[in-house]
Each structure stands twice: as structure tokens, then as C-alpha cells.
Tab-separated table of C-alpha atoms in Angstrom:
chain	number	residue	atom	x	y	z
X	27	MET	CA	75.576	148.415	17.758
X	28	ALA	CA	78.381	150.850	18.507
X	29	GLY	CA	80.990	149.656	20.969
X	30	VAL	CA	80.284	145.950	20.564
X	31	SER	CA	83.337	143.741	21.090
X	32	ALA	CA	84.485	140.943	18.814
X	33	THR	CA	84.541	138.583	21.791
X	34	ALA	CA	80.873	139.339	22.498
X	35	ALA	CA	80.072	138.537	18.867
X	36	LEU	CA	81.969	135.270	19.147
X	37	GLU	CA	80.053	134.262	22.283
X	38	ALA	CA	76.680	135.098	20.689
X	39	ARG	CA	76.979	132.813	17.680
X	40	GLN	CA	75.054	129.913	19.252
X	41	ARG	CA	72.453	132.229	20.701
X	42	ASP	CA	71.509	134.174	17.561
X	43	PRO	CA	73.951	133.709	14.676
X	44	ARG	CA	72.413	136.416	12.491
X	45	ALA	CA	72.770	138.974	15.243
X	46	ALA	CA	76.261	137.641	16.037
X	47	ALA	CA	77.359	138.105	12.416
X	48	GLU	CA	76.191	141.721	12.491
X	49	MET	CA	77.946	142.246	15.825
X	50	GLY	CA	81.097	140.820	14.283
X	51	ARG	CA	80.876	143.141	11.271
X	52	SER	CA	80.407	146.144	13.565
X	53	ALA	CA	83.388	145.071	15.692
X	54	LEU	CA	85.479	144.502	12.542
X	55	LYS	CA	84.731	147.989	11.236
X	56	ALA	CA	85.698	149.553	14.565
X	57	ALA	CA	88.865	147.427	14.813
X	58	ARG	CA	89.992	148.459	11.341
X	59	ALA	CA	89.354	152.114	12.145
X	60	ALA	CA	91.406	151.771	15.330
X	61	GLY	CA	94.150	149.728	13.652
X	62	ASP	CA	93.582	146.895	16.136
X	63	ALA	CA	94.585	143.795	14.173
X	64	GLU	CA	94.000	141.341	17.025
X	65	GLU	CA	90.425	142.572	17.544
X	66	ALA	CA	89.925	142.399	13.767
X	67	SER	CA	91.084	138.767	13.729
X	68	ILE	CA	88.611	137.839	16.483
X	69	ALA	CA	85.829	139.679	14.640
X	70	GLU	CA	86.597	137.807	11.409
X	71	ARG	CA	86.441	134.537	13.353
X	72	ALA	CA	83.118	135.499	14.936
X	73	ILE	CA	81.645	136.308	11.527
X	74	GLY	CA	82.974	133.064	10.062
X	75	LEU	CA	81.565	130.861	12.815
X	76	SER	CA	78.215	132.692	12.700
X	77	LEU	CA	78.016	132.089	8.950
X	78	ARG	CA	78.768	128.420	9.595
X	79	GLU	CA	75.691	128.238	11.830
X	80	LEU	CA	73.722	129.738	8.933
X	81	HIS	CA	75.156	127.109	6.534
X	82	ASP	CA	77.045	129.685	4.482
X	83	PHE	CA	80.162	127.525	4.373
X	84	ASP	CA	81.930	129.470	1.616
X	85	GLY	CA	81.504	132.699	3.565
X	86	ALA	CA	82.609	131.002	6.769
X	87	LEU	CA	85.795	129.680	5.178
X	88	ARG	CA	86.569	133.065	3.623
X	89	HIS	CA	86.310	134.927	6.942
X	90	LEU	CA	88.187	132.281	8.925
X	91	ARG	CA	91.098	132.273	6.475
X	92	ARG	CA	91.112	136.066	6.690
X	93	SER	CA	91.178	135.765	10.497
X	94	ILE	CA	94.317	133.614	10.258
X	95	ARG	CA	96.047	136.067	7.903
X	96	VAL	CA	95.199	139.104	10.047
X	97	ALA	CA	96.442	137.348	13.218
X	98	GLU	CA	99.685	136.313	11.511
X	99	ARG	CA	100.320	139.867	10.305
X	100	ALA	CA	99.719	141.054	13.858
X	101	GLY	CA	102.229	138.501	15.156
X	102	SER	CA	99.635	136.704	17.309
X	103	ARG	CA	100.393	133.024	16.975
X	104	ARG	CA	97.666	132.217	19.524
X	105	LEU	CA	94.893	133.964	17.578
X	106	ALA	CA	96.092	132.443	14.306
X	107	ALA	CA	95.991	128.993	15.935
X	108	LEU	CA	92.492	129.540	17.345
X	109	ALA	CA	91.305	130.623	13.896
X	110	ARG	CA	92.826	127.452	12.429
X	111	VAL	CA	90.850	125.373	14.942
X	112	SER	CA	87.653	127.138	13.839
X	113	LEU	CA	88.625	126.645	10.203
X	114	ALA	CA	89.027	122.920	10.863
X	115	PHE	CA	85.458	122.799	12.189
X	116	VAL	CA	84.058	124.174	8.927
X	117	LEU	CA	86.380	122.094	6.735
X	118	SER	CA	85.075	118.947	8.421
X	119	ASN	CA	81.478	120.104	7.942
X	120	THR	CA	82.186	120.160	4.200
X	121	GLY	CA	83.898	116.758	4.085
X	122	ARG	CA	87.515	117.976	3.968
X	123	HIS	CA	88.627	115.975	6.982
X	124	THR	CA	92.307	115.585	6.052
X	125	GLN	CA	92.675	119.348	5.706
X	126	ALA	CA	90.794	119.805	8.981
X	127	LEU	CA	93.053	117.430	10.904
X	128	ARG	CA	96.124	119.113	9.422
X	129	ALA	CA	94.852	122.547	10.511
X	130	ILE	CA	94.263	121.404	14.097
X	131	ASN	CA	97.596	119.604	14.353
X	132	THR	CA	99.298	122.784	13.106
X	133	ALA	CA	97.427	124.871	15.691
X	134	LEU	CA	97.859	122.699	18.804
X	135	PRO	CA	101.567	123.401	19.527
X	136	GLU	CA	100.735	127.121	19.711
X	137	LEU	CA	97.955	126.709	22.305
X	138	ARG	CA	97.985	126.298	26.073
X	139	GLY	CA	95.436	125.743	28.833
X	140	GLY	CA	91.804	126.232	27.887
X	141	ASP	CA	92.719	127.094	24.294
X	142	ALA	CA	94.393	123.698	23.906
X	143	ASP	CA	91.376	121.991	25.459
X	144	ILE	CA	89.113	123.609	22.831
X	145	ALA	CA	91.445	122.366	20.113
X	146	ARG	CA	91.448	118.837	21.560
X	147	MET	CA	87.645	118.820	21.554
X	148	GLN	CA	87.639	120.021	17.948
X	149	ARG	CA	90.134	117.328	16.970
X	150	GLY	CA	87.752	114.841	18.573
X	151	LEU	CA	85.000	116.087	16.268
X	152	VAL	CA	87.170	115.617	13.174
X	153	LEU	CA	88.113	112.101	14.314
X	154	HIS	CA	84.403	111.485	14.960
X	155	TYR	CA	83.583	112.427	11.341
X	156	LEU	CA	86.356	110.061	10.244
X	157	CYS	CA	84.673	107.264	12.276
X	158	ARG	CA	87.782	106.932	14.462
X	159	TYR	CA	85.449	106.624	17.420
X	160	GLU	CA	87.798	105.482	20.189
X	161	GLU	CA	90.236	108.304	19.447
X	162	ALA	CA	87.365	110.799	19.238
X	163	GLN	CA	85.976	109.696	22.601
X	164	ARG	CA	89.390	110.114	24.238
X	165	GLU	CA	89.544	113.702	22.980
X	166	TYR	CA	85.981	114.425	24.162
X	167	ASN	CA	86.723	112.908	27.573
X	168	TRP	CA	89.826	115.073	27.864
X	169	ALA	CA	87.880	118.212	26.933
X	170	ILE	CA	85.055	117.463	29.407
X	171	ASP	CA	87.435	116.754	32.301
X	172	ALA	CA	89.410	119.907	31.555
X	173	ALA	CA	86.270	122.043	31.278
X	174	ARG	CA	84.957	120.764	34.608
X	175	ARG	CA	88.275	121.499	36.325
X	176	THR	CA	88.184	125.108	35.126
X	177	ASP	CA	84.399	125.572	35.392
X	178	ASP	CA	84.197	126.200	31.627
X	179	LYS	CA	80.485	125.533	31.216
X	180	LEU	CA	80.381	126.334	27.505
X	181	GLY	CA	83.323	124.056	26.762
X	182	GLU	CA	81.751	121.230	28.774
X	183	ALA	CA	78.395	121.649	27.024
X	184	ARG	CA	79.948	121.497	23.550
X	185	ALA	CA	82.070	118.462	24.339
X	186	ARG	CA	79.169	116.632	26.002
X	187	ASN	CA	76.876	117.288	23.052
X	188	ASN	CA	79.497	115.871	20.696
X	189	ARG	CA	80.252	112.884	22.925
X	190	GLY	CA	76.534	112.179	23.287
X	191	LEU	CA	76.135	111.938	19.529
X	192	LEU	CA	79.141	109.631	19.271
X	193	ARG	CA	77.670	107.392	21.962
X	194	ALA	CA	74.310	107.343	20.192
X	195	TYR	CA	75.963	105.931	17.075
X	196	THR	CA	78.084	103.382	18.938
X	197	GLY	CA	75.339	101.899	21.097
X	198	GLY	CA	75.756	103.778	24.369
X	199	LEU	CA	72.251	105.221	24.257
X	200	ARG	CA	71.700	105.717	28.000
X	201	ALA	CA	75.085	107.406	28.366
X	202	ALA	CA	74.310	109.500	25.292
X	203	ASP	CA	71.116	110.820	26.857
X	204	GLU	CA	72.979	111.662	30.069
X	205	ASP	CA	75.410	113.753	28.034
X	206	PHE	CA	72.572	115.460	26.155
X	207	ASP	CA	70.692	116.275	29.370
X	208	ARG	CA	73.784	117.850	30.925
X	209	ALA	CA	74.677	119.747	27.749
X	210	ALA	CA	71.148	121.144	27.399
X	211	ALA	CA	71.095	122.266	31.037
X	212	LEU	CA	74.414	124.070	30.637
X	213	TYR	CA	73.370	125.740	27.392
X	214	ARG	CA	70.111	126.945	29.002
X	215	GLU	CA	72.075	128.369	31.911
X	216	LEU	CA	74.242	130.241	29.390
X	217	ASP	CA	71.223	131.424	27.359
X	218	GLN	CA	72.430	129.605	24.229
X	219	GLY	CA	69.073	128.914	22.580
X	220	LEU	CA	70.370	127.658	19.244
X	221	ALA	CA	72.736	125.262	20.993
X	222	VAL	CA	69.844	123.875	23.069
X	223	ALA	CA	67.983	123.169	19.815
X	224	ASP	CA	71.056	121.382	18.436
X	225	VAL	CA	71.146	119.172	21.548
X	226	ARG	CA	67.437	118.346	21.087
X	227	TRP	CA	68.165	117.412	17.505
X	228	ASN	CA	70.957	115.065	18.609
X	229	ALA	CA	68.727	113.605	21.341
X	230	GLY	CA	66.210	112.868	18.576
X	231	ILE	CA	68.880	110.928	16.706
X	232	SER	CA	69.600	108.935	19.875
X	233	ALA	CA	65.892	108.189	20.389
X	234	SER	CA	65.594	107.166	16.744
X	235	ARG	CA	68.443	104.688	17.071
X	236	ALA	CA	66.835	103.326	20.256
X	237	GLY	CA	63.603	102.702	18.331
X	238	ASP	CA	61.649	105.293	20.330
X	239	VAL	CA	59.844	106.841	17.370
X	240	PRO	CA	57.435	109.147	19.281
X	241	ARG	CA	60.248	110.651	21.356
X	242	ALA	CA	62.448	111.093	18.289
X	243	LEU	CA	59.692	112.904	16.405
X	244	THR	CA	59.047	115.122	19.448
X	245	MET	CA	62.735	116.038	19.747
X	246	PHE	CA	63.013	116.822	16.039
X	247	ALA	CA	59.854	118.952	16.150
X	248	GLU	CA	61.073	120.933	19.171
X	249	ALA	CA	64.430	121.558	17.513
X	250	GLU	CA	62.812	122.598	14.239
X	251	ARG	CA	60.555	125.122	15.997
X	252	GLU	CA	63.604	126.824	17.481
X	253	TYR	CA	65.425	126.795	14.134
X	254	ARG	CA	62.426	128.446	12.496
X	255	ARG	CA	62.197	131.037	15.270
X	256	LEU	CA	65.841	131.964	14.774
X	257	ALA	CA	65.580	131.636	10.964
X	258	VAL	CA	68.541	129.256	11.056
X	259	PRO	CA	68.745	126.585	8.317
X	260	ARG	CA	69.396	123.004	9.359
X	261	PRO	CA	68.858	121.018	6.140
X	262	ALA	CA	70.637	117.965	7.572
X	263	LEU	CA	67.590	117.512	9.828
X	264	LEU	CA	65.995	116.011	6.705
X	265	ILE	CA	68.492	113.140	6.939
X	266	ASN	CA	67.686	112.305	10.534
X	267	ARG	CA	63.958	112.213	9.849
X	268	LEU	CA	64.709	110.068	6.825
X	269	GLU	CA	66.734	107.600	8.887
X	270	LEU	CA	63.831	107.368	11.342
X	271	LEU	CA	61.273	106.716	8.596
X	272	VAL	CA	63.451	103.982	7.079
X	273	SER	CA	63.884	102.312	10.468
X	274	VAL	CA	60.113	102.051	11.139
X	275	PRO	CA	59.787	101.445	8.102
X	276	LEU	CA	57.328	103.885	6.502
X	277	LEU	CA	58.561	103.405	2.972
X	278	GLU	CA	56.335	105.783	1.031
X	279	GLU	CA	57.064	108.655	3.425
X	280	ALA	CA	60.739	107.680	3.551
X	281	ARG	CA	61.030	107.673	-0.244
X	282	ALA	CA	59.468	111.125	-0.441
X	283	ALA	CA	61.778	112.396	2.318
X	284	ALA	CA	64.856	110.929	0.604
X	285	ASP	CA	63.974	112.435	-2.760
X	286	ARG	CA	63.350	115.813	-1.109
X	287	ALA	CA	66.695	115.620	0.706
X	288	LEU	CA	68.584	114.788	-2.495
X	289	GLU	CA	66.872	117.695	-4.236
X	290	GLU	CA	67.461	120.250	-1.473
X	291	LEU	CA	70.893	119.370	-0.129
X	292	GLY	CA	73.413	121.548	-1.925
X	293	GLY	CA	76.989	120.880	-2.892
X	294	ASP	CA	78.392	122.186	0.398
X	295	LEU	CA	76.467	119.598	2.416
X	296	VAL	CA	78.393	116.654	1.033
X	297	LEU	CA	78.161	114.624	4.248
X	298	ALA	CA	74.377	114.847	4.369
X	299	ARG	CA	74.047	114.126	0.647
X	300	SER	CA	76.052	110.907	0.927
X	301	GLU	CA	73.835	109.809	3.816
X	302	ALA	CA	70.709	110.636	1.781
X	303	LEU	CA	71.974	108.390	-1.027
X	304	PHE	CA	72.670	105.635	1.517
X	305	HIS	CA	69.166	105.758	3.002
X	306	ARG	CA	67.592	105.989	-0.472
X	307	ALA	CA	69.493	102.799	-1.334
X	308	ARG	CA	68.088	101.117	1.794
X	309	ILE	CA	64.571	102.142	0.741
X	310	ALA	CA	65.077	100.681	-2.742
X	311	LEU	CA	66.329	97.471	-1.100
X	312	LEU	CA	63.249	97.210	1.122
X	313	GLU	CA	60.984	97.854	-1.863
X	314	GLY	CA	62.678	95.102	-3.861
X	315	ASP	CA	64.127	97.482	-6.476
X	316	LEU	CA	67.485	95.734	-6.287
X	317	ASP	CA	69.193	97.278	-9.324
X	318	ARG	CA	68.337	100.754	-8.047
X	319	ALA	CA	69.563	99.785	-4.572
X	320	VAL	CA	72.945	98.769	-5.985
X	321	GLU	CA	73.213	101.947	-8.070
X	322	LEU	CA	72.477	104.199	-5.096
X	323	ALA	CA	74.628	102.199	-2.662
X	324	VAL	CA	77.610	102.441	-4.996
X	325	ALA	CA	77.128	106.218	-5.296
X	326	ALA	CA	76.899	106.530	-1.500
X	327	ARG	CA	79.944	104.320	-0.982
X	328	LYS	CA	82.034	106.462	-3.332
X	329	GLY	CA	80.957	109.571	-1.447
X	330	PHE	CA	81.827	108.059	1.917
X	331	ARG	CA	85.196	106.947	0.596
X	332	ARG	CA	86.002	110.489	-0.582
X	333	GLU	CA	84.983	111.745	2.862
X	334	ARG	CA	87.019	109.006	4.584
X	335	ARG	CA	83.981	107.854	6.585
X	336	GLU	CA	84.896	104.223	6.913
X	337	VAL	CA	81.915	102.897	8.853
X	338	TRP	CA	79.419	104.526	6.466
X	339	GLU	CA	81.362	103.173	3.494
X	340	ALA	CA	81.105	99.673	4.989
X	341	GLY	CA	77.364	100.217	5.545
X	342	ALA	CA	76.857	101.168	1.901
X	343	ARG	CA	78.878	98.150	0.795
X	344	HIS	CA	76.594	95.972	2.911
X	345	VAL	CA	73.491	97.341	1.136
X	346	GLU	CA	75.175	96.640	-2.200
X	347	LEU	CA	76.014	93.047	-1.216
X	348	ARG	CA	72.598	92.414	0.351
X	349	ALA	CA	70.939	93.433	-2.907
X	350	ALA	CA	73.048	90.823	-4.685
X	351	TYR	CA	72.069	88.235	-2.069
X	352	LEU	CA	68.352	89.036	-2.393
X	353	SER	CA	68.621	88.761	-6.168
X	354	GLY	CA	69.492	85.092	-5.685
X	355	GLN	CA	73.262	85.146	-5.912
X	356	ARG	CA	75.022	82.597	-3.703
X	357	THR	CA	78.588	82.636	-5.038
X	358	ARG	CA	81.646	81.965	-2.913
X	359	ALA	CA	82.861	85.490	-3.695
X	360	LEU	CA	79.623	86.983	-2.367
X	361	VAL	CA	79.789	84.941	0.839
X	362	THR	CA	83.409	86.012	1.349
X	363	ALA	CA	82.522	89.660	0.768
X	364	LEU	CA	79.572	89.491	3.190
X	365	THR	CA	81.737	87.873	5.865
X	366	LYS	CA	84.390	90.542	5.398
X	367	VAL	CA	81.945	93.451	5.578
X	368	ALA	CA	80.246	91.874	8.626
X	369	SER	CA	83.565	91.812	10.477
X	370	ARG	CA	84.272	95.411	9.466
X	371	LEU	CA	80.842	96.639	10.578
X	372	HIS	CA	81.158	94.858	13.924
X	373	ALA	CA	84.617	96.297	14.531
X	374	LEU	CA	83.358	99.789	13.713
X	375	GLY	CA	80.331	99.553	16.012
X	376	TRP	CA	77.422	98.868	13.595
X	377	ARG	CA	76.546	95.555	15.205
X	378	MET	CA	72.998	95.049	13.879
X	379	ALA	CA	74.130	95.524	10.284
X	380	ALA	CA	77.052	93.200	11.015
X	381	LEU	CA	74.681	90.512	12.319
X	382	GLU	CA	72.483	90.810	9.224
X	383	ALA	CA	75.519	90.433	6.950
X	384	ARG	CA	76.680	87.348	8.884
X	385	VAL	CA	73.244	85.749	8.563
X	386	ASP	CA	73.287	86.336	4.793
X	387	ALA	CA	76.779	84.825	4.568
X	388	VAL	CA	75.714	81.528	6.159
């Protein structure tokens, strides 16, 4: 692997992250030997982002923070800012959204042109995690328009994949699929196999929310085959299958999937774990185990609150209140709480849950 560049390692991370990490380590060794601090910073970033794809979040954070320090020592404010943008990506993956937003806002004044567009797209992703959907969509739109103007196919593909997932969760299912189709085509053109699998996964989520169970299962299966081929872990896929099983509902299979997810999802995957608790609470509600539903919904709600995921927190609160309603409670306080959560869910885009809460409040 002699002579490999750090930039090549960075570009390979969504093609084959294991190979990209090794390329990054080779580039880092050569950069250190040559005393090239800027190349070393890029190599550290490539390793960090490759480890993120492999769900080694601690390793990713360690290398990305090292990338920032190396760039700062070299006097490259641009490379330090780009490393901060990458750091924000991983911080958000682990539920540290406030830190992520702070990192991006610190980086943006140092970036221009395409670099700034990448940062705007990444800020959109953080806002997306925070359920600030309108702001997130504005950032994604900006990134897509900018990428098309400059013929940045990779930038357009990433932003479209992210915007497609946002649209899937806010009801724009046809538009979501258009984004996924375009993103997948661009990733194929760029030979980014792992990224194509990620788009298929997201398209499965969209199909699931549209009630198209066969298509969702097909998309998930295709994505999982590619993940296995590349030996890349995607444990959060358990959550999307779980959501699908609950929506059908296939309760026995869903319960088994939820219990497996709670057992397998580690401490770094806090976002997925909170969602697993939420869906397990929904299963308990459907099975009539109302005390268990409340217990799990409260645990999920606390997780979502820590993660500042407002719409999910409102969804968990709805499960909690619905369990009280189904237990026979009809107090004025319960009706008020249901009305309040219905309004919140509607405002945040979860309209079916909002309708259900309004019906219970009548």
C-alpha cells in the first residue's frame, strides 16, 4: 500500500471502510516520516471516518480529535475546520447533538466554497437528529443546489440521501424516493458500494412508513447482503425492521426483534437504543401489558430528552398517555395532556399519532 494518499483513503471510506482505514494508516505513517502535518491531519480524518462506518465510535472520535490538533499545529485552519465538521458527524451519531452543533458552528467561518457546502449539509444532519426538520431541509436544499452547480456528485448524493430520509419521516414519501433513486444512481457511478447499501436501507424505511411491507423487506435484505459482503456492522438496521414489524403488526416477531435489539445495541448506539425502548413500549401497549408499556415509554422518553429529539420524546409521551387511557382513566388532566401532545405531534410532523391522541382526548 506504499504511496497511497490520505485523500484517496478519505474518498474510499464509503466504498470499503476497512480498506480505507488501512490506507489511512499507511498514509499517516508516510506523512509522519516526511514531516507532512497537513497530510497527517487528512489521514487521521480518513481513519476516523472509516472507523465511524465500522461503528467504532470511540476510535473515530479519537482520530478526529487528533486530526484537529495536528491541523492546528500545522497552522491549517481549513483542515482543522473540516476535521471539526467530521467530528460533529460522529458526535451526533452518539447523541451529543449540542456538542456537534457547536463544532460545526465553530468550523463554518473558516470554510469557503465547497468546503462550506459540506459543512452546511452536515449541520443539516445535526438539525435533522434534533428534529428541527424545516431548518434541516433548508441546509440539505442548499447543499444539493451547491453540489449541482459545481458538479459535485458525491456531495449531491450524500445530501439527497439525507434529505430523502427526512422526507420519509415527515410524510413526503414520493419525494423521498426520488431523492433515494438519484442518490443511489450517483453513488453507483462513483463506485461507492457501501453508500448504495445505505441508500437502500433508507429506501426501506420510506417503504415501511408507506405501508409497503414487501418492498421494505426487500430493501432491507438487499442492504444487509452488501453489509455482510463488506463485513460492515449496521446494528441500527434491527430498529428499522422492528418498526416495520410493529406497524404490521406481527407482535410475536416484533417482541423478539425488540428484545434482541435491546440486548445487542451497545452504549455508543444511544439513538438506536432509545428507539428500541420506544417500539418495545408500543408492543407492550398493543399486547395490553399497560404497566410495562408505561415503564418502557418513560425510559424511552428520558432517553429522547437527553438526546434532544423532541418529536420522538412527544411520541413516547403519547404511548405513556395512551396506556393510561386504555387502562380506563378519563381524568381532565389526562384529556388535557393528550390534547397537548396531539398538538405537539402534529406540529412536528407525526400526524397519524397526533390524530390518535386527539381521538383519545375526545
